PDB file of C-alpha atoms in Angstrom:
ATOM      1  CA  UNK A   1      14.833   1.276 -12.717  1.00 70.00           C
ATOM      2  CA  UNK A   2      11.325   2.438 -11.820  1.00 72.00           C
ATOM      3  CA  UNK A   3      11.437   4.551  -8.684  1.00 88.00           C
ATOM      4  CA  UNK A   4       9.163   6.799  -6.669  1.00 92.00           C
ATOM      5  CA  UNK A   5      10.774   9.281  -4.297  1.00 94.00           C
ATOM      6  CA  UNK A   6       8.792  11.232  -1.731  1.00 95.00           C
ATOM      7  CA  UNK A   7       9.801  14.272   0.242  1.00 95.00           C
ATOM      8  CA  UNK A   8       9.993  15.245   2.947  1.00 95.00           C
ATOM      9  CA  UNK A   9      10.258  11.990   4.889  1.00 93.00           C
ATOM     10  CA  UNK A  10       8.500  13.597   7.821  1.00 95.00           C
ATOM     11  CA  UNK A  11       6.814  16.888   8.515  1.00 96.00           C
ATOM     12  CA  UNK A  12       5.364  18.605  11.579  1.00 97.00           C
ATOM     13  CA  UNK A  13       2.910  21.470  11.172  1.00 97.00           C
ATOM     14  CA  UNK A  14       0.494  23.360  13.368  1.00 97.00           C
ATOM     15  CA  UNK A  15      -3.211  22.769  13.105  1.00 97.00           C
ATOM     16  CA  UNK A  16      -4.822  25.080  10.577  1.00 97.00           C
ATOM     17  CA  UNK A  17      -1.684  25.488   8.460  1.00 97.00           C
ATOM     18  CA  UNK A  18      -1.273  24.300   4.880  1.00 97.00           C
ATOM     19  CA  UNK A  19       1.386  21.903   3.661  1.00 97.00           C
ATOM     20  CA  UNK A  20       2.595  20.323   0.432  1.00 98.00           C
ATOM     21  CA  UNK A  21       4.029  16.847  -0.006  1.00 98.00           C
ATOM     22  CA  UNK A  22       6.133  15.951  -3.025  1.00 98.00           C
ATOM     23  CA  UNK A  23       6.411  12.843  -5.167  1.00 97.00           C
ATOM     24  CA  UNK A  24       8.926  12.406  -8.000  1.00 96.00           C
ATOM     25  CA  UNK A  25       8.894   9.318 -10.147  1.00 93.00           C
ATOM     26  CA  UNK A  26      10.849   7.683 -12.932  1.00 91.00           C
ATOM     27  CA  UNK A  27       8.211   5.064 -13.729  1.00 79.00           C
ATOM     28  CA  UNK A  28       7.676   4.526 -17.430  1.00 79.00           C
ATOM     29  CA  UNK A  29       5.393   3.930 -19.231  1.00 79.00           C
ATOM     30  CA  UNK A  30       3.148   5.803 -16.840  1.00 81.00           C
ATOM     31  CA  UNK A  31      -0.508   4.897 -16.343  1.00 82.00           C
ATOM     32  CA  UNK A  32      -1.715   6.673 -13.234  1.00 88.00           C
ATOM     33  CA  UNK A  33      -0.640   8.018  -9.872  1.00 92.00           C
ATOM     34  CA  UNK A  34      -2.460   7.607  -6.608  1.00 93.00           C
ATOM     35  CA  UNK A  35      -2.050   9.196  -3.219  1.00 96.00           C
ATOM     36  CA  UNK A  36      -2.929   7.037  -0.243  1.00 96.00           C
ATOM     37  CA  UNK A  37      -3.401   8.065   3.369  1.00 97.00           C
ATOM     38  CA  UNK A  38      -2.342   5.597   6.037  1.00 96.00           C
ATOM     39  CA  UNK A  39      -3.405   6.244   9.616  1.00 95.00           C
ATOM     40  CA  UNK A  40      -1.193   4.743  12.300  1.00 92.00           C
ATOM     41  CA  UNK A  41      -1.910   1.047  12.687  1.00 87.00           C
ATOM     42  CA  UNK A  42      -4.288   0.961   9.731  1.00 90.00           C
ATOM     43  CA  UNK A  43      -4.100   0.026   6.074  1.00 93.00           C
ATOM     44  CA  UNK A  44      -3.667   2.717   3.386  1.00 95.00           C
ATOM     45  CA  UNK A  45      -6.772   4.290   1.846  1.00 95.00           C
ATOM     46  CA  UNK A  46      -6.856   5.931  -1.583  1.00 93.00           C
ATOM     47  CA  UNK A  47      -7.273   9.730  -1.599  1.00 94.00           C
ATOM     48  CA  UNK A  48      -6.939  10.616  -5.277  1.00 92.00           C
ATOM     49  CA  UNK A  49      -6.041   9.117  -8.624  1.00 89.00           C
ATOM     50  CA  UNK A  50      -4.499  11.062 -11.481  1.00 88.00           C
ATOM     51  CA  UNK A  51      -4.059   9.895 -15.036  1.00 86.00           C
ATOM     52  CA  UNK A  52      -1.646  11.202 -17.637  1.00 81.00           C
ATOM     53  CA  UNK A  53      -3.981  13.922 -18.909  1.00 86.00           C
ATOM     54  CA  UNK A  54      -4.970  15.342 -15.539  1.00 88.00           C
ATOM     55  CA  UNK A  55      -3.166  18.277 -13.934  1.00 91.00           C
ATOM     56  CA  UNK A  56      -5.086  18.689 -10.721  1.00 94.00           C
ATOM     57  CA  UNK A  57      -7.700  16.879  -8.689  1.00 94.00           C
ATOM     58  CA  UNK A  58      -9.290  17.739  -5.382  1.00 93.00           C
ATOM     59  CA  UNK A  59     -10.819  15.643  -2.629  1.00 93.00           C
ATOM     60  CA  UNK A  60     -12.066  17.994   0.060  1.00 95.00           C
ATOM     61  CA  UNK A  61      -9.072  19.708   1.638  1.00 96.00           C
ATOM     62  CA  UNK A  62      -6.680  17.530  -0.358  1.00 96.00           C
ATOM     63  CA  UNK A  63      -5.532  18.709  -3.789  1.00 96.00           C
ATOM     64  CA  UNK A  64      -3.204  16.644  -5.918  1.00 96.00           C
ATOM     65  CA  UNK A  65      -1.298  17.987  -8.904  1.00 96.00           C
ATOM     66  CA  UNK A  66       0.552  16.151 -11.628  1.00 95.00           C
ATOM     67  CA  UNK A  67       3.168  17.348 -14.084  1.00 93.00           C
ATOM     68  CA  UNK A  68       3.715  14.419 -16.429  1.00 89.00           C
ATOM     69  CA  UNK A  69       6.522  16.235 -18.247  1.00 90.00           C
ATOM     70  CA  UNK A  70       8.689  16.634 -15.174  1.00 93.00           C
ATOM     71  CA  UNK A  71       7.287  13.453 -13.580  1.00 92.00           C
ATOM     72  CA  UNK A  72       6.316  15.215 -10.392  1.00 95.00           C
ATOM     73  CA  UNK A  73       3.208  15.168  -8.257  1.00 96.00           C
ATOM     74  CA  UNK A  74       2.283  17.050  -5.141  1.00 97.00           C
ATOM     75  CA  UNK A  75      -0.383  16.676  -2.494  1.00 98.00           C
ATOM     76  CA  UNK A  76      -1.498  19.930  -0.929  1.00 97.00           C
ATOM     77  CA  UNK A  77      -3.407  19.865   2.338  1.00 97.00           C
ATOM     78  CA  UNK A  78      -5.348  22.975   3.206  1.00 97.00           C
ATOM     79  CA  UNK A  79      -6.291  24.091   6.731  1.00 97.00           C
ATOM     80  CA  UNK A  80      -4.805  21.002   8.324  1.00 97.00           C
ATOM     81  CA  UNK A  81      -6.633  19.134  11.066  1.00 97.00           C
ATOM     82  CA  UNK A  82      -5.347  16.825  13.767  1.00 97.00           C
ATOM     83  CA  UNK A  83      -6.916  13.920  11.874  1.00 96.00           C
ATOM     84  CA  UNK A  84      -4.599  14.620   8.944  1.00 97.00           C
ATOM     85  CA  UNK A  85      -1.750  13.151  11.014  1.00 97.00           C
ATOM     86  CA  UNK A  86      -0.822  10.068   9.010  1.00 97.00           C
ATOM     87  CA  UNK A  87       1.586   8.729   6.431  1.00 96.00           C
ATOM     88  CA  UNK A  88       0.929   9.727   2.833  1.00 97.00           C
ATOM     89  CA  UNK A  89       2.068   7.304   0.176  1.00 96.00           C
ATOM     90  CA  UNK A  90       2.485   8.028  -3.520  1.00 95.00           C
ATOM     91  CA  UNK A  91       1.924   5.023  -5.792  1.00 93.00           C
ATOM     92  CA  UNK A  92       2.629   5.035  -9.512  1.00 91.00           C
ATOM     93  CA  UNK A  93       1.118   2.494 -11.843  1.00 86.00           C
ATOM     94  CA  UNK A  94       2.859   1.211 -14.941  1.00 80.00           C
ATOM     95  CA  UNK A  95       0.916   1.175 -18.167  1.00 70.00           C
ATOM     96  CA  UNK A  96       0.900  -2.594 -18.062  1.00 61.00           C
ATOM     97  CA  UNK A  97      -1.221  -4.671 -15.787  1.00 60.00           C
ATOM     98  CA  UNK A  98      -1.045  -4.278 -12.071  1.00 64.00           C
ATOM     99  CA  UNK A  99       2.585  -3.227 -11.701  1.00 78.00           C
ATOM    100  CA  UNK A 100       2.782  -0.644  -8.952  1.00 86.00           C
ATOM    101  CA  UNK A 101       5.744   1.261  -7.563  1.00 88.00           C
ATOM    102  CA  UNK A 102       5.388   2.666  -4.065  1.00 91.00           C
ATOM    103  CA  UNK A 103       7.080   5.700  -2.609  1.00 93.00           C
ATOM    104  CA  UNK A 104       8.534   5.520   0.873  1.00 92.00           C
ATOM    105  CA  UNK A 105       5.850   7.813   2.246  1.00 94.00           C
ATOM    106  CA  UNK A 106       5.782  11.128   4.102  1.00 96.00           C
ATOM    107  CA  UNK A 107       4.887  11.015   7.765  1.00 96.00           C
ATOM    108  CA  UNK A 108       2.823  14.091   8.652  1.00 97.00           C
ATOM    109  CA  UNK A 109       2.150  15.174  12.197  1.00 97.00           C
ATOM    110  CA  UNK A 110      -0.334  17.966  12.860  1.00 97.00           C
ATOM    111  CA  UNK A 111       0.041  19.538  16.279  1.00 96.00           C
ATOM    112  CA  UNK A 112      -2.592  21.595  18.118  1.00 95.00           C
TER     113      UNK A 112
ATOM    114  CA  UNK B   1     -19.156  -1.406   3.142  1.00 66.00           C
ATOM    115  CA  UNK B   2     -16.327  -3.086   1.272  1.00 67.00           C
ATOM    116  CA  UNK B   3     -13.831  -4.849   3.387  1.00 90.00           C
ATOM    117  CA  UNK B   4     -10.513  -6.655   3.440  1.00 95.00           C
ATOM    118  CA  UNK B   5     -10.090  -8.536   6.689  1.00 96.00           C
ATOM    119  CA  UNK B   6      -6.835  -9.862   8.049  1.00 96.00           C
ATOM    120  CA  UNK B   7      -7.218 -12.552  10.651  1.00 89.00           C
ATOM    121  CA  UNK B   8      -4.624 -11.364  13.162  1.00 90.00           C
ATOM    122  CA  UNK B   9      -3.654  -7.804  14.028  1.00 92.00           C
ATOM    123  CA  UNK B  10      -0.721  -8.804  16.222  1.00 95.00           C
ATOM    124  CA  UNK B  11       1.293 -12.010  16.370  1.00 95.00           C
ATOM    125  CA  UNK B  12       4.387 -13.039  18.265  1.00 97.00           C
ATOM    126  CA  UNK B  13       6.180 -16.159  17.039  1.00 96.00           C
ATOM    127  CA  UNK B  14       9.477 -17.881  17.681  1.00 97.00           C
ATOM    128  CA  UNK B  15      12.217 -18.472  15.139  1.00 97.00           C
ATOM    129  CA  UNK B  16      11.513 -21.586  13.128  1.00 97.00           C
ATOM    130  CA  UNK B  17       7.765 -21.614  13.708  1.00 97.00           C
ATOM    131  CA  UNK B  18       5.349 -21.880  10.802  1.00 97.00           C
ATOM    132  CA  UNK B  19       3.158 -18.809  10.477  1.00 97.00           C
ATOM    133  CA  UNK B  20      -0.134 -18.401   8.633  1.00 96.00           C
ATOM    134  CA  UNK B  21      -1.542 -15.000   7.817  1.00 97.00           C
ATOM    135  CA  UNK B  22      -5.083 -15.067   6.476  1.00 97.00           C
ATOM    136  CA  UNK B  23      -6.822 -12.454   4.366  1.00 97.00           C
ATOM    137  CA  UNK B  24     -10.443 -12.389   3.221  1.00 97.00           C
ATOM    138  CA  UNK B  25     -12.123  -9.844   0.929  1.00 96.00           C
ATOM    139  CA  UNK B  26     -15.838  -9.447   0.323  1.00 94.00           C
ATOM    140  CA  UNK B  27     -15.676  -7.430  -2.919  1.00 90.00           C
ATOM    141  CA  UNK B  28     -15.412 -10.330  -5.388  1.00 91.00           C
ATOM    142  CA  UNK B  29     -12.041  -8.968  -6.509  1.00 91.00           C
ATOM    143  CA  UNK B  30      -9.938 -11.010  -8.880  1.00 90.00           C
ATOM    144  CA  UNK B  31      -6.586  -9.776  -7.628  1.00 91.00           C
ATOM    145  CA  UNK B  32      -5.113 -10.137  -4.178  1.00 94.00           C
ATOM    146  CA  UNK B  33      -1.736  -9.053  -2.868  1.00 95.00           C
ATOM    147  CA  UNK B  34       0.547  -9.461   0.118  1.00 97.00           C
ATOM    148  CA  UNK B  35       2.934  -6.655   1.020  1.00 96.00           C
ATOM    149  CA  UNK B  36       5.299  -6.086   3.869  1.00 96.00           C
ATOM    150  CA  UNK B  37       5.914  -2.615   5.198  1.00 95.00           C
ATOM    151  CA  UNK B  38       9.104  -1.633   6.985  1.00 92.00           C
ATOM    152  CA  UNK B  39      10.251   1.812   8.144  1.00 86.00           C
ATOM    153  CA  UNK B  40      12.275   3.553   5.451  1.00 80.00           C
ATOM    154  CA  UNK B  41      11.541   0.855   2.863  1.00 84.00           C
ATOM    155  CA  UNK B  42       7.886   1.496   2.138  1.00 85.00           C
ATOM    156  CA  UNK B  43       5.610  -1.275   0.899  1.00 92.00           C
ATOM    157  CA  UNK B  44       7.222  -4.172  -0.891  1.00 93.00           C
ATOM    158  CA  UNK B  45       5.276  -6.790  -2.812  1.00 93.00           C
ATOM    159  CA  UNK B  46       5.755 -10.366  -1.637  1.00 96.00           C
ATOM    160  CA  UNK B  47       3.260 -12.287  -3.790  1.00 96.00           C
ATOM    161  CA  UNK B  48       0.105 -11.608  -5.696  1.00 93.00           C
ATOM    162  CA  UNK B  49      -2.667 -13.675  -7.201  1.00 93.00           C
ATOM    163  CA  UNK B  50      -4.900 -12.803 -10.130  1.00 90.00           C
ATOM    164  CA  UNK B  51      -7.142 -15.845  -9.924  1.00 89.00           C
ATOM    165  CA  UNK B  52      -7.936 -18.851  -7.798  1.00 93.00           C
ATOM    166  CA  UNK B  53      -4.972 -21.201  -7.532  1.00 90.00           C
ATOM    167  CA  UNK B  54      -2.804 -18.716  -9.449  1.00 91.00           C
ATOM    168  CA  UNK B  55       0.110 -16.926  -7.864  1.00 93.00           C
ATOM    169  CA  UNK B  56       2.969 -14.728  -8.976  1.00 92.00           C
ATOM    170  CA  UNK B  57       6.140 -13.769  -7.159  1.00 94.00           C
ATOM    171  CA  UNK B  58       6.572 -10.168  -6.219  1.00 92.00           C
ATOM    172  CA  UNK B  59       9.767  -8.353  -5.385  1.00 91.00           C
ATOM    173  CA  UNK B  60      10.667 -10.222  -2.190  1.00 95.00           C
ATOM    174  CA  UNK B  61       9.162 -13.754  -2.259  1.00 96.00           C
ATOM    175  CA  UNK B  62      12.046 -15.531  -0.538  1.00 96.00           C
ATOM    176  CA  UNK B  63      10.985 -17.207   2.690  1.00 96.00           C
ATOM    177  CA  UNK B  64       7.289 -16.914   1.887  1.00 97.00           C
ATOM    178  CA  UNK B  65       4.627 -18.929   0.098  1.00 97.00           C
ATOM    179  CA  UNK B  66       0.966 -18.258  -0.598  1.00 97.00           C
ATOM    180  CA  UNK B  67      -2.253 -20.123  -1.135  1.00 97.00           C
ATOM    181  CA  UNK B  68      -5.429 -19.099  -2.907  1.00 96.00           C
ATOM    182  CA  UNK B  69      -7.941 -21.920  -2.855  1.00 95.00           C
ATOM    183  CA  UNK B  70     -10.987 -19.634  -2.961  1.00 95.00           C
ATOM    184  CA  UNK B  71     -11.481 -16.300  -4.683  1.00 95.00           C
ATOM    185  CA  UNK B  72     -12.107 -14.401  -1.468  1.00 96.00           C
ATOM    186  CA  UNK B  73      -9.200 -15.813   0.549  1.00 97.00           C
ATOM    187  CA  UNK B  74      -5.451 -15.339   0.155  1.00 97.00           C
ATOM    188  CA  UNK B  75      -3.062 -16.786   2.710  1.00 97.00           C
ATOM    189  CA  UNK B  76       0.565 -15.925   3.346  1.00 98.00           C
ATOM    190  CA  UNK B  77       2.717 -18.655   4.823  1.00 97.00           C
ATOM    191  CA  UNK B  78       6.086 -18.372   6.498  1.00 97.00           C
ATOM    192  CA  UNK B  79       7.377 -21.939   6.526  1.00 94.00           C
ATOM    193  CA  UNK B  80      10.097 -21.238   9.092  1.00 96.00           C
ATOM    194  CA  UNK B  81       9.890 -17.769  10.558  1.00 97.00           C
ATOM    195  CA  UNK B  82      13.080 -15.784  11.020  1.00 97.00           C
ATOM    196  CA  UNK B  83      13.755 -12.589  12.928  1.00 97.00           C
ATOM    197  CA  UNK B  84      14.212 -10.611   9.704  1.00 96.00           C
ATOM    198  CA  UNK B  85      10.586 -11.357   8.883  1.00 98.00           C
ATOM    199  CA  UNK B  86       9.454  -9.190  11.778  1.00 97.00           C
ATOM    200  CA  UNK B  87       7.329  -6.634   9.987  1.00 96.00           C
ATOM    201  CA  UNK B  88       3.888  -5.235   9.228  1.00 96.00           C
ATOM    202  CA  UNK B  89       2.108  -7.369   6.640  1.00 97.00           C
ATOM    203  CA  UNK B  90      -0.619  -5.812   4.533  1.00 97.00           C
ATOM    204  CA  UNK B  91      -3.093  -7.661   2.368  1.00 97.00           C
ATOM    205  CA  UNK B  92      -4.821  -5.838  -0.493  1.00 95.00           C
ATOM    206  CA  UNK B  93      -7.215  -6.599  -3.314  1.00 93.00           C
ATOM    207  CA  UNK B  94      -8.485  -4.977  -6.490  1.00 89.00           C
ATOM    208  CA  UNK B  95     -10.533  -5.707  -9.540  1.00 83.00           C
ATOM    209  CA  UNK B  96      -8.968  -6.211 -12.931  1.00 70.00           C
ATOM    210  CA  UNK B  97      -6.041  -4.274 -14.334  1.00 61.00           C
ATOM    211  CA  UNK B  98      -7.471  -0.833 -15.025  1.00 57.00           C
ATOM    212  CA  UNK B  99      -6.940   2.041 -12.623  1.00 57.00           C
ATOM    213  CA  UNK B 100      -6.429  -0.506  -9.930  1.00 70.00           C
ATOM    214  CA  UNK B 101      -7.278   1.155  -6.636  1.00 84.00           C
ATOM    215  CA  UNK B 102      -5.991  -1.141  -3.938  1.00 90.00           C
ATOM    216  CA  UNK B 103      -8.185  -1.894  -0.943  1.00 93.00           C
ATOM    217  CA  UNK B 104      -6.068  -2.739   2.049  1.00 95.00           C
ATOM    218  CA  UNK B 105      -6.667  -4.698   5.198  1.00 96.00           C
ATOM    219  CA  UNK B 106      -5.775  -3.294   8.598  1.00 94.00           C
ATOM    220  CA  UNK B 107      -2.436  -5.062   8.667  1.00 95.00           C
ATOM    221  CA  UNK B 108      -0.863  -7.845  10.715  1.00 96.00           C
ATOM    222  CA  UNK B 109       2.103  -6.906  12.847  1.00 96.00           C
ATOM    223  CA  UNK B 110       4.336  -9.957  13.196  1.00 97.00           C
ATOM    224  CA  UNK B 111       7.176 -10.154  15.692  1.00 97.00           C
ATOM    225  CA  UNK B 112       9.566 -13.095  15.427  1.00 97.00           C
ATOM    226  CA  UNK B 113      11.675 -13.675  18.520  1.00 96.00           C
TER     227      UNK B 113
END
């Protein structure tokens, strides 16, 4: 069964600190992996996309990594800001049409 | 600025009522989706549509139906709302079947009493 597991479920950090969110998946055949950020009460917004051949991709203070061999991805947030408080959702796409598998999300809270 | 608009941000309905959730996108996307989002369960696909008048069941279609009469509009219908349909409903759209970034609406929080 195709699954996407995210850890931790929730995380609290102090403003200015770094953090890393994890995503493990069993989806096969793999097409791409996206990280979405969902602010409270809003819809998710795409942060990064990674395909099979990509190991790392940055979007400002967000850096995503992908290890296709171990089927793991991480999202690293550098110098966190209060506005980073949100849920982060990992979504893996099957190599067939629009079949997506969503992780349960990590809820990040950045405190001043 | 691209946009997916959901008609209602918050709704409160009674058990047995018929509920319509409307979604409109202005990006000329072929594909539209309805998800529900519950704590601890993540997003689950209810229905999707890849063309006008076409629809496909997702993972949890029971108790729901959809309508896509125009390319830009995708409606979710709860024929007889039940308390276990209390949830956040998210509409999304994308173009084609390539890398498939989903563009989401702001969500509709439905409470069924």
